[in-house]
Coordinates of C-alpha atoms in Angstrom, one line a residue:
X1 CA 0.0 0.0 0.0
X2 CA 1.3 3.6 -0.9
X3 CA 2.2 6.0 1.7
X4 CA -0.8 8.3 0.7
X5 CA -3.3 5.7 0.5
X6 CA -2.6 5.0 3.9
X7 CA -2.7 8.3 4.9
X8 CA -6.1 8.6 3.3
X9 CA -7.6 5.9 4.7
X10 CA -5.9 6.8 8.1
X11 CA -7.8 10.2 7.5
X12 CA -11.6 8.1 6.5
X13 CA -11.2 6.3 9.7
X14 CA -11.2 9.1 11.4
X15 CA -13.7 10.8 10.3
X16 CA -16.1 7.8 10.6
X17 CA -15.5 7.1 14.6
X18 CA -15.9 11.3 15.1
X19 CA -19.2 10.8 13.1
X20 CA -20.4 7.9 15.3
X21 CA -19.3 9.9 18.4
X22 CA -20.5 13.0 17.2
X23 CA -24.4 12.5 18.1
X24 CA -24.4 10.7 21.2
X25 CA -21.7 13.3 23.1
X26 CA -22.8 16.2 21.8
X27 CA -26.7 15.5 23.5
X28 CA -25.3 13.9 26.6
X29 CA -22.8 17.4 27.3
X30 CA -25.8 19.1 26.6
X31 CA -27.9 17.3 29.2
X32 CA -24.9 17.8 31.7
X33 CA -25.2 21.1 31.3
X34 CA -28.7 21.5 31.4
X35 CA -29.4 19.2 34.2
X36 CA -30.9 20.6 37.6
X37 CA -29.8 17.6 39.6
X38 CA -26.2 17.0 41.2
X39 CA -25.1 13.6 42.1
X40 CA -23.9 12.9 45.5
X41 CA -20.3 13.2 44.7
X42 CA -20.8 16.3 43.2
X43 CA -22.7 17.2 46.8
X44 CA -19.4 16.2 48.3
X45 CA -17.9 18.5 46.3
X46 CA -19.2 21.3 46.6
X47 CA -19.9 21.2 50.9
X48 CA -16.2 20.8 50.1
X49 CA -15.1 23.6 48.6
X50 CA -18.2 25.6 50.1
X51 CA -19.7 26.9 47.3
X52 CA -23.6 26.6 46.3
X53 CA -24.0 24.8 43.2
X54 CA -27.7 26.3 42.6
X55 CA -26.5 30.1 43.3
X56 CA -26.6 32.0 39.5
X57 CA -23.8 34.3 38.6
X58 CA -23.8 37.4 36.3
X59 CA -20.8 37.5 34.2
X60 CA -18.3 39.1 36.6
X61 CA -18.7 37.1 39.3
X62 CA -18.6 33.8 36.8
X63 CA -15.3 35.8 36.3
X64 CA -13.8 35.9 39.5
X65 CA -14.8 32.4 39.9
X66 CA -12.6 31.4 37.0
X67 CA -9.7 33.6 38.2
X68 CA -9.6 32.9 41.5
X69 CA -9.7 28.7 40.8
X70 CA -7.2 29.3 38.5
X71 CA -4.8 32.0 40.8
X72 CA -5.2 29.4 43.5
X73 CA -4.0 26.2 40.9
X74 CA -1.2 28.2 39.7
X75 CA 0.0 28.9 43.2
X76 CA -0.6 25.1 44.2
X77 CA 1.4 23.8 41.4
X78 CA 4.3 26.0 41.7
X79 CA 4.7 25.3 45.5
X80 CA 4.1 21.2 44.6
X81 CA 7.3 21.6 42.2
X82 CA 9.6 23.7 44.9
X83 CA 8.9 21.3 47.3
X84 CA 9.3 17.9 45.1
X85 CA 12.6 17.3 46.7
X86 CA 10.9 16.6 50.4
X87 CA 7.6 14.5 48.5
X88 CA 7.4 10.9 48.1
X89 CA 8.2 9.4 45.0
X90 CA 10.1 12.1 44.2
X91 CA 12.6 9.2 42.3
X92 CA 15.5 11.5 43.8
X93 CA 14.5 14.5 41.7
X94 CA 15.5 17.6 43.2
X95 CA 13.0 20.9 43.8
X96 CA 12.2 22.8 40.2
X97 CA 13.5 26.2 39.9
X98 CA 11.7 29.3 40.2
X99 CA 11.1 30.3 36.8
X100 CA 11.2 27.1 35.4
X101 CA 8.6 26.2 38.0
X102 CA 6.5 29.6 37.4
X103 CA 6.4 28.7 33.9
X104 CA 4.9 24.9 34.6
X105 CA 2.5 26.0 36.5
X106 CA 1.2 28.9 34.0
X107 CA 1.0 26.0 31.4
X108 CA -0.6 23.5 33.3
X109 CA -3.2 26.0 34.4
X110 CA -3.9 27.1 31.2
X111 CA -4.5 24.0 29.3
X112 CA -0.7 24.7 27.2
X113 CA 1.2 22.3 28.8
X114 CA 4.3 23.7 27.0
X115 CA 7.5 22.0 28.6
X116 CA 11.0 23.4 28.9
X117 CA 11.8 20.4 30.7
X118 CA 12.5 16.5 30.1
X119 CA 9.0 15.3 31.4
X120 CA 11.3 11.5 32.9
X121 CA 14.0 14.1 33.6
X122 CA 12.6 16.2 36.5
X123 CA 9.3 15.1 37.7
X124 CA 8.4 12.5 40.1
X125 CA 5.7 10.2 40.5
X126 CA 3.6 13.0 42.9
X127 CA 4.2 16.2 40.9
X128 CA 3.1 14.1 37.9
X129 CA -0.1 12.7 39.1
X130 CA -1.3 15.1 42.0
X131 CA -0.2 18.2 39.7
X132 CA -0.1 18.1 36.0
X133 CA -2.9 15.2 35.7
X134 CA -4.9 16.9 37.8
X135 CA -4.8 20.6 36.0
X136 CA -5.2 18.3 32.8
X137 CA -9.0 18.0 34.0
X138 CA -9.3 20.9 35.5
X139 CA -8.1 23.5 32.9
X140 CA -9.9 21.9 30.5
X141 CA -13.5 21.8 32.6
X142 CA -12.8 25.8 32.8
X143 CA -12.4 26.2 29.2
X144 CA -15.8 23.9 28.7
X145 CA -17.5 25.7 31.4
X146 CA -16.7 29.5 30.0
X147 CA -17.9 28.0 26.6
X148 CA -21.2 26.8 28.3
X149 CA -21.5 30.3 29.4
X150 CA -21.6 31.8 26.2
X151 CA -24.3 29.3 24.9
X152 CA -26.3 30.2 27.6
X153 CA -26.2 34.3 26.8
X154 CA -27.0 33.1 23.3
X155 CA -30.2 31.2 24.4
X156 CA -31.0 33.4 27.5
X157 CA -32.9 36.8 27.4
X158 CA -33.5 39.4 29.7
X159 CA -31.3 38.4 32.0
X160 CA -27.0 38.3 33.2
X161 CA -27.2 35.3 34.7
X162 CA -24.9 32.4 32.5
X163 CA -25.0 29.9 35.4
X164 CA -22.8 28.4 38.2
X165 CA -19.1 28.3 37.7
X166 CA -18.2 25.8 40.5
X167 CA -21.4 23.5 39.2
X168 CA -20.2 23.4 35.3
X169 CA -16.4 23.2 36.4
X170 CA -17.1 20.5 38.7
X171 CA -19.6 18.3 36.0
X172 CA -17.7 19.1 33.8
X173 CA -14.7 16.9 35.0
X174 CA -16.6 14.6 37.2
X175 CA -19.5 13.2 34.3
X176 CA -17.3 14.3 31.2
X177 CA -13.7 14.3 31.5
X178 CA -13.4 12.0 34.3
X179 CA -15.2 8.6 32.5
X180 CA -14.0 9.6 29.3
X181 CA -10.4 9.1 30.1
X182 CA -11.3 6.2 32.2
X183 CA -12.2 4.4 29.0
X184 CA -9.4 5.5 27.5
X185 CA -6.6 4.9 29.4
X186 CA -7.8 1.0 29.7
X187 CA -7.5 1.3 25.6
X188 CA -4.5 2.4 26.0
X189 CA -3.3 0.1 28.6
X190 CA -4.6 -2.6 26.8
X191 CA -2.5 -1.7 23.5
X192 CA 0.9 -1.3 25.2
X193 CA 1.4 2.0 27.0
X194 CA 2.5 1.8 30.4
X195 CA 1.0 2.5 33.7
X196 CA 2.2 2.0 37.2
X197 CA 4.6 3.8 40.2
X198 CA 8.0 2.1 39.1
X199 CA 11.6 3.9 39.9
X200 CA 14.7 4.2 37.9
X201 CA 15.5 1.2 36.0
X202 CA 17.6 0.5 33.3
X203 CA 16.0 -0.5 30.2
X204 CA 18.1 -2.6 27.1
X205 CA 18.3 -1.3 24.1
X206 CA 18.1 -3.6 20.4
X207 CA 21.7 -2.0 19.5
X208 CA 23.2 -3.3 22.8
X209 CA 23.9 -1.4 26.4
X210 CA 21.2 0.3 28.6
X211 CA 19.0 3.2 29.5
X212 CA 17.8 4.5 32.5
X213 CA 14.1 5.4 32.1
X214 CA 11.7 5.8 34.8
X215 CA 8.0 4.2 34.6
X216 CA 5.2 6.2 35.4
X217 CA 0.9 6.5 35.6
X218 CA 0.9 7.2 31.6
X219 CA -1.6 5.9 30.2
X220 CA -3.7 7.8 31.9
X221 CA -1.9 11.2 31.9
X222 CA -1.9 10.3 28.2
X223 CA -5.9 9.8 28.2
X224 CA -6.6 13.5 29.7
X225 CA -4.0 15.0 28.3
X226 CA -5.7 14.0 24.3
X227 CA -9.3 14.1 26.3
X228 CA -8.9 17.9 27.7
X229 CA -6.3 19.1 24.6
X230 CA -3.6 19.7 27.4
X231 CA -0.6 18.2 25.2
X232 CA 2.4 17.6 27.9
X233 CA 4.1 14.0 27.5
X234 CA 5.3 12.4 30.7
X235 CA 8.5 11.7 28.5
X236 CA 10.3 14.2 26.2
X237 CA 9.5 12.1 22.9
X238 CA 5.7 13.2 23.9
X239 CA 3.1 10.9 22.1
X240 CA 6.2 9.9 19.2
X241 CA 7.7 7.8 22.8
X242 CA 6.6 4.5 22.3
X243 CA 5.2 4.4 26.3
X244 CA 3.3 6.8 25.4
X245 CA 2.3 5.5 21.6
X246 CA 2.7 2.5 21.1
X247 CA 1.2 1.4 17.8
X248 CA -0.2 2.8 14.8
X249 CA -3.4 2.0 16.1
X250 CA -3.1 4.1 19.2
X251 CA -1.9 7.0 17.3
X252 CA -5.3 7.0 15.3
X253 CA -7.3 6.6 18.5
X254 CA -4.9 9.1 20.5
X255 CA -6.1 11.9 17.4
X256 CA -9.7 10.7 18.0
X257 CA -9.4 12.0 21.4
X258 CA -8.1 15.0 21.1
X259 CA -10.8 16.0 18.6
X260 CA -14.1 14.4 20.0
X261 CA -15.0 16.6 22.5
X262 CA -14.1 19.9 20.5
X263 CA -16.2 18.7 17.3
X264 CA -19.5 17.0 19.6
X265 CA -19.5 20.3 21.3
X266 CA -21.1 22.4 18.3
X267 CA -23.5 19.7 18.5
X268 CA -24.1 20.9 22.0
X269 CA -24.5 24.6 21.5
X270 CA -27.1 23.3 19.1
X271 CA -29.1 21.9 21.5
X272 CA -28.6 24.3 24.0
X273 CA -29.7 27.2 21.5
X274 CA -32.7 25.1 20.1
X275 CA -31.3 24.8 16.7
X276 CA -29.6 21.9 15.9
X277 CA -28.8 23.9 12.6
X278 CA -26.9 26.2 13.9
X279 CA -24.4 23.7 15.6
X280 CA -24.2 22.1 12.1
X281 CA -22.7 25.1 10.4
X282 CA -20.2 26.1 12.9
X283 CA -19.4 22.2 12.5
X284 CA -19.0 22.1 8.4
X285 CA -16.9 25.7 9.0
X286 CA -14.6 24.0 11.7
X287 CA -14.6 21.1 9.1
X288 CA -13.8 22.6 6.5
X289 CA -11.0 24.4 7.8
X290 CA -9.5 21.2 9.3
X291 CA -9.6 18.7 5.9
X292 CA -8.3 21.2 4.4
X293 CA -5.2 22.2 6.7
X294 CA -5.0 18.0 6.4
X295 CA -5.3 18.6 2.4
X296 CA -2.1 21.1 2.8
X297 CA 0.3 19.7 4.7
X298 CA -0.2 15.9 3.2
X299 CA 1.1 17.6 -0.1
X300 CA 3.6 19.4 1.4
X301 CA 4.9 16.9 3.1
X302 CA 4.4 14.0 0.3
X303 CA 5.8 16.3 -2.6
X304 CA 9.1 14.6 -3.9
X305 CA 12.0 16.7 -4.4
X306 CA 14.9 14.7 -4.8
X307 CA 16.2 11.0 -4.6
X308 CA 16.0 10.8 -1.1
X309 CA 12.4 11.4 -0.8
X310 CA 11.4 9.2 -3.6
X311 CA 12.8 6.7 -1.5
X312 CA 11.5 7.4 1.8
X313 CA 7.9 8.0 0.3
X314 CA 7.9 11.9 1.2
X315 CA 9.3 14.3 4.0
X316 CA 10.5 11.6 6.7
X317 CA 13.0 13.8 8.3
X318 CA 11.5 14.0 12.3
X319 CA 8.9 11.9 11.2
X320 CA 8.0 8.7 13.4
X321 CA 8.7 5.2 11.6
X322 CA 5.9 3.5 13.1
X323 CA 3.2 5.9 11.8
X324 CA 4.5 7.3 8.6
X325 CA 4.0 11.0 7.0
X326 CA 0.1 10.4 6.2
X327 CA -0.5 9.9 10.2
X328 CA 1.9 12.1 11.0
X329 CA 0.5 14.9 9.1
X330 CA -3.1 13.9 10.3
X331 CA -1.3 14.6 14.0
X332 CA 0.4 17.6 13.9
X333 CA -2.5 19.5 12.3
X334 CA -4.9 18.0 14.9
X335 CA -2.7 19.3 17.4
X336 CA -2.0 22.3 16.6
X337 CA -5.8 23.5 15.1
X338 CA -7.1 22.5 18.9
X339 CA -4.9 23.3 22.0
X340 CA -3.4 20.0 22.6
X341 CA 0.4 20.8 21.8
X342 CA 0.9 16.6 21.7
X343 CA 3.1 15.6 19.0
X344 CA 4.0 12.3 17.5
X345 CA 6.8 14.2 15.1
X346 CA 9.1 17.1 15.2
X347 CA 7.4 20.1 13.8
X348 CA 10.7 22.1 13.3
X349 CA 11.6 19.0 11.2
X350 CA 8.4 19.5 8.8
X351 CA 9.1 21.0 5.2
X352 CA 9.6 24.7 5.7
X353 CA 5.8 25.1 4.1
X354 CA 5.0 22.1 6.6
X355 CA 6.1 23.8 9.5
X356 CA 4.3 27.1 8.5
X357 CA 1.0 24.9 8.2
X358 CA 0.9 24.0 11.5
X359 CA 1.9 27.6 13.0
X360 CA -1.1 29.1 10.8
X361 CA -3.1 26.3 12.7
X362 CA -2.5 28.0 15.7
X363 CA -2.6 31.4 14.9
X364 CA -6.2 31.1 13.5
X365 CA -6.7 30.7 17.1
X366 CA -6.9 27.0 17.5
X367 CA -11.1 27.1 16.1
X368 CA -11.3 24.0 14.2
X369 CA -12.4 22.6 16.5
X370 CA -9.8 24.2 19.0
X371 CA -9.4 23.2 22.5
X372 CA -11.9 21.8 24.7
X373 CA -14.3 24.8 24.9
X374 CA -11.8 27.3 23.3
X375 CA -12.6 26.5 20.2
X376 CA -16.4 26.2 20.8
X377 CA -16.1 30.0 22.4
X378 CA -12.9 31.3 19.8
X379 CA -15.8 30.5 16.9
X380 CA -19.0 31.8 18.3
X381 CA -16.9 34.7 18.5
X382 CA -15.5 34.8 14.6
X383 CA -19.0 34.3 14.4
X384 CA -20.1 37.3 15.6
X385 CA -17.8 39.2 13.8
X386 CA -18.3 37.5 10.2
X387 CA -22.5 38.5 10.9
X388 CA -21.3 42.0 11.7
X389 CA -19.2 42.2 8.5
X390 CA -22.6 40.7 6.6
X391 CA -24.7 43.4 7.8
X392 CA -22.4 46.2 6.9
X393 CA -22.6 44.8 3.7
X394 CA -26.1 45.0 3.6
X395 CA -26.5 48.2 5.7
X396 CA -28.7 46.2 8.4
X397 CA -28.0 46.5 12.3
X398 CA -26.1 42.2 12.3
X399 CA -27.9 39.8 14.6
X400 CA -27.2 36.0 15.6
X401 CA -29.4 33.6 17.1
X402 CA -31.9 36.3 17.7
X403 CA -29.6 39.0 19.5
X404 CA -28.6 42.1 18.1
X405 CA -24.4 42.5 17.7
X406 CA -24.5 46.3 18.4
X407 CA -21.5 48.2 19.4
X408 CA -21.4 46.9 22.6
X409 CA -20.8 43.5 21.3
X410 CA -18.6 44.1 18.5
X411 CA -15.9 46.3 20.9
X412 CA -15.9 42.8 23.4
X413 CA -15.4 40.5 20.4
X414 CA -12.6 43.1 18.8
X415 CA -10.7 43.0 21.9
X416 CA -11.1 39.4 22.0
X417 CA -9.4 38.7 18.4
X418 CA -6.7 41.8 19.0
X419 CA -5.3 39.8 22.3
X420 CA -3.3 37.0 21.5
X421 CA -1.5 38.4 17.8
X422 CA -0.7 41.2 20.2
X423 CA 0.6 38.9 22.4
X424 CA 3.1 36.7 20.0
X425 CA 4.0 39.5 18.3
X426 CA 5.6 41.9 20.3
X427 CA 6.9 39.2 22.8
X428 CA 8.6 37.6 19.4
X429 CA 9.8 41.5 18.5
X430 CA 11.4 41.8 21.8
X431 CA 12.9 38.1 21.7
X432 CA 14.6 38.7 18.3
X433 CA 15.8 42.2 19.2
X434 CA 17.5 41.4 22.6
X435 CA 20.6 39.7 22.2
X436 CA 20.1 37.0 25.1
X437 CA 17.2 35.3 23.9
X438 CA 18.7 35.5 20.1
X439 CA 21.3 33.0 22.1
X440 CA 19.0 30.3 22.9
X441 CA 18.4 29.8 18.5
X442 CA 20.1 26.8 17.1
X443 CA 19.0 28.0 13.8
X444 CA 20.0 31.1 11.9
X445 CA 17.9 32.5 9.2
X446 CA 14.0 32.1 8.6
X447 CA 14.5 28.9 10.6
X448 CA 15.5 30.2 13.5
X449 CA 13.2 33.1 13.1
X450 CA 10.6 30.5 12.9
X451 CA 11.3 28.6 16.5
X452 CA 10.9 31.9 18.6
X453 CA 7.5 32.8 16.9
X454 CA 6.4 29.5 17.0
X455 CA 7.0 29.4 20.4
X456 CA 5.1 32.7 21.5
X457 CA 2.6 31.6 19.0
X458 CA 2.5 28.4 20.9
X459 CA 2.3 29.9 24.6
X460 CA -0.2 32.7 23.5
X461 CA -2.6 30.4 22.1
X462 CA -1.8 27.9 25.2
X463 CA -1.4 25.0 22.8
X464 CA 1.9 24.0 24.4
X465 CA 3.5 21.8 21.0
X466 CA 7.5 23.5 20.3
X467 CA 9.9 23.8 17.2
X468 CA 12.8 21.9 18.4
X469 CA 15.8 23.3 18.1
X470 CA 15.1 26.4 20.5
X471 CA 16.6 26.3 23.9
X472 CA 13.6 28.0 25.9
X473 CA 15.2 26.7 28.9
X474 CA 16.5 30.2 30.2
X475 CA 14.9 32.8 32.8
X476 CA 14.0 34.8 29.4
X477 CA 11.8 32.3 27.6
X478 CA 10.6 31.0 30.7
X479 CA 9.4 33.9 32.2
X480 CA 7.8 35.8 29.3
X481 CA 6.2 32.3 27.8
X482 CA 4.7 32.1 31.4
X483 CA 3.0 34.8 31.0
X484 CA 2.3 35.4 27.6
X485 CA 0.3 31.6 28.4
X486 CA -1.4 33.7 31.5
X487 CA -2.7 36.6 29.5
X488 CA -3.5 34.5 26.5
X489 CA -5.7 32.7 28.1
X490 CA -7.7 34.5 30.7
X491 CA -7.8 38.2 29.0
X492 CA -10.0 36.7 25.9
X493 CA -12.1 35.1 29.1
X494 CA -13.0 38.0 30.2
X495 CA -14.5 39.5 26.9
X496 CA -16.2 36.2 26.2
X497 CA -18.2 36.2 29.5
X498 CA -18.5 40.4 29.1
X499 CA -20.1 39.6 25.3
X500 CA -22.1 36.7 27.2
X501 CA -23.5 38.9 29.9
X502 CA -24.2 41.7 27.1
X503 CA -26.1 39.3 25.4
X504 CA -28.0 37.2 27.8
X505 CA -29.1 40.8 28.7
X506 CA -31.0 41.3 25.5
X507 CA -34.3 40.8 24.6
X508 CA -34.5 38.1 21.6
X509 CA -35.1 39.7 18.3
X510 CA -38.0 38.3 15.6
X511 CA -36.1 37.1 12.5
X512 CA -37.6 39.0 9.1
X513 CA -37.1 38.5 5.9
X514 CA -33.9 40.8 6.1
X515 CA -32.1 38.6 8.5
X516 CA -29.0 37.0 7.6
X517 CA -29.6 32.6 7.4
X518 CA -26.9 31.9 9.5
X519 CA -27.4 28.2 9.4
X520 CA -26.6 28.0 5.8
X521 CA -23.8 26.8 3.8
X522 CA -23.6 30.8 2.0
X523 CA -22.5 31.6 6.1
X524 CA -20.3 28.8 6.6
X525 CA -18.2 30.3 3.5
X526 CA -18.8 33.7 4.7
X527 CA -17.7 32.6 8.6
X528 CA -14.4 30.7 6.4
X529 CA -13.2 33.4 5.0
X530 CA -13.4 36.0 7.3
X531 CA -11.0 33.3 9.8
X532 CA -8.6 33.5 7.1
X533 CA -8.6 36.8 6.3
X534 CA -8.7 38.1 9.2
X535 CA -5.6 35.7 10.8
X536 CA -3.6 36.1 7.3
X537 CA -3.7 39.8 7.8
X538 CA -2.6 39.9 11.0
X539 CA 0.3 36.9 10.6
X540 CA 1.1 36.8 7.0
X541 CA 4.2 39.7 7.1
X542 CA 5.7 37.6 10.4
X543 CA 4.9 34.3 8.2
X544 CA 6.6 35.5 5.6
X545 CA 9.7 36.0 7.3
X546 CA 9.3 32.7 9.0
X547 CA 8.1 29.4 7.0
X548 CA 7.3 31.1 3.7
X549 CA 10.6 32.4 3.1
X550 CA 11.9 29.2 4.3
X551 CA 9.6 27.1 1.9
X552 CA 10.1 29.0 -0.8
X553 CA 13.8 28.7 -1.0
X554 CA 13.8 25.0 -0.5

């Protein structure tokens, strides 16, 4: 069989077990959601933390209820890594250091998971499990829940209430994230990945001689961190490590993963909106935009230029041998078009067009599907800008799902999309002007022009994945990635629950004759292009002096 047939066929398989999935998740998240009823370990819970699951919040204080879970996990994380030297199970690891440690827990927190560290390398056994797998649920229940809340000032009127915070975080992880990764880790146990509490042992090797590798609870850190889009690998090789990935099979059901929840959820906002319709077309747009960032890279990354690749069957530089370009391409655009950051290849190793595919996927910001929630929220919100562009088209005040998009509106979704180019940009400026972070490049040229702003690309858009080649190691790169993660990801919070008080506030508008049919394919192409245009005018003079200069030379 031919590389690309496999690849293709790779890519059907896919597509068929989201399709089966798509139905039954996306009506059970919305029932979850919907539900007045708490079970009794959500009871537990919440007499726990003291909070009252029934209490309704207007936007701001669904606000401070996001940032202050999220202050206090950042705070718990980096105090569970200063102190890993006095913990059990430490496997002799010493305490992380400060900025190092700062940085871990801003990605953790934030559902990046980027990693300046050797995941068998520096964490033990109870920073591992009792840290990073837990923010993997957690982080991605806040993104859910702050998505949740944005359906509900969609299908609310007259009104700022958008729900509980502490009830949709805690169900959420508890009947979502919690079973779902149950199920999957026992998949993933059963096809080879590892899973227990073992020390330092030395491992043999098929050339002859030893390694020392530690074992670990991975199959399911591996489950959550494809479940919630988190992305960090409990070894350096991430999900190309063969604990981690063990078979061409578990590479196709680790993508599944990753995408499931982000693609059933339009189904949700369908339900919860009363127009199953509506979830449809913001599924063909995220679609659409996926195949055909699949389309791209498969030909970038198949095209034959030379011998070498004629022999190899396409690009196999940083490629995995066990999964082939096809797969591999069908990876790192999942990846990188949601918030996961997992990688079963080297990105920096990808054609110099390749490579700029998979940056573009983030820098659309991660919509198709995007992250667990994220994406659900980062499209509702290109949404509402592609009906405002409509209407001024048309001359007609733009409304969506019965709300007008006034001025109000349009300023919190502006802000939104403004945030996180501002973000990579000037913190990639700043990197390539200083001379101590230009230090930390490997690579001269586009290349190495391309590592630092796919790193602050990365961070900003907190999906966590890295050009090798970049040593972001340093107090620099630590430090500013830290918190170019932080403000990436709770500043565009706080204009999507703003927009989603503003429009639970409203009373619903009639539709006319006049109003724009936004569950028709003529929108999906309208909501398409104005995600392009809008990201390739922001991105396309740094892409240009990145990957496109790169690919073109090649």
């Amino acid at each position: 069989m031919s590389p690309v047939l496999a690849g293709v066929l790779q890519l059907l398989a896919l597509i068929v077990a989201l399709g089966l999935a798509y139905v039954p998740l996306g009506d059970y998240m919305a029932k979850v959601y919907s539900s007045d009823k708490h079970l009794r370990v959500e009871k537990w819970i919440y007499k726990g933390i003291g909070a009252n699951p029934n209490t309704e919040m207007r936007w701001p204080a669904y606000l401070r209820g996001v940032l202050a879970f999220s202050a206090v996990s950042v705070l718990f994380l980096y105090l569970l890594q200063r102190l890993q030297g006095h913990l059990p199970g430490s496997l002799g690891f010493s305490a992380i250091d400060p900025d190092q440690a700062f940085n871990t827990a801003a990605s953790f927190v934030t559902n990046t998971n980027w990693q300046s560290y050797y995941g068998e390398q520096a964490m033990g056994h109870v920073v591992q499990t009792a840290g990073l797998a837990v923010q993997n649920f957690v982080s991605a229940a806040v993104g859910i829940a702050v998505a949740v809340a944005l359906v509900r000032g969609f299908s609310r009127s007259r009104t700022g209430e958008l729900g509980n915070f502490w009830s949709d975080l805690v169900r959420g992880v508890v009947r979502i994230l919690l079973p779902l990764s149950v199920v999957a880790a026992i998949v993933l146990v059963a096809c080879g990945a590892i899973q227990n509490f073992s020390g330092i042992h030395s491992v043999g090797q098929f050339m002859g001689g030893s390694q020392q590798w530690n074992g670990g609870a991975v199959a399911s850190q591996e489950a959550i961190k494809e479940v919630g889009t988190n992305g960090g690998g409990y070894f350096n090789a991430n999900s190309a490590h063969p604990f981690e990935n063990p078979t061409p099979f578990t590479n196709l059901f680790e993508i599944f993963l990753l995408l499931v929840i982000p693609f059933a959820l339009t189904r949700t906002f369908g339900r919860m909106v009363g127009s199953i319709r509506q979830g449809y077309a913001i599924l063909a747009t995220m679609a659409t935009i996926w195949l055909g960032f699949i389309a791209l890279m498969m030909w970038t990354e198949f095209a034959h230029h030379g011998p070498a690749f004629d022999i190899a069957g396409g690009a196999m530089e940083g490629k995995e041998n066990r999964f082939g370009v096809g797969a591999s391409s069908i990876f790192a655009v999942s990846t990188t078009l949601t918030s996961t950051g997992a990688v079963d290849s080297f990105h920096s190793s990808f054609t110099g067009l390749g490579g700029g595919i998979a940056m573009l996927g983030m820098q659309l910001g991660e919509i198709a599907p995007g992250g667990t929630g994220s994406g659900l929220y980062g499209m509702l919100i290109m949404a509402v800008i592609a009906v405002f562009i409509a209407g001024l088209m048309v001359g007609r005040t733009p409304e969506y799902l019965g709300k007008k998009i006034g001025t109000r509106e349009i300023k919190f979704a502006a802000c939104y999309i403004l945030i996180t180019p501002a973000l990579v940009l000037i913190f990639t400026a700043a990197a390539m002007a200083l001379p101590t972070p230009g230090n930390s490049m490997t690579n001269s040229g586009a290349h190495g022009f391309s590592e630092i702003l796919y790193a602050y690309t990365s961070g900003a858009n907190n999906n966590g994945s890295a050009f090798a080649g970049l040593n972001a190691d340093t107090q620099w790169f630590n430090s500013t990635i830290g918190i170019a993660m932080l403000l990436g990801r709770f500043l565009p919070m706080v204009f999507v629950l703003a927009l989603a008080g503003s429009l639970a506030e409203q009373k619903p508008v009639p539709a006319t004759a006049g109003t724009l049919r936004t569950e028709k394919p003529l929108f999906t192409g309208l909501l398409v292009g104005a995600i392009l245009i809008i990201t390739g005018l922001t991105y396309f003079p740094a892409l240009a002096l990145g990957p496109l200069a790169e690919g073109l030379a090649s």
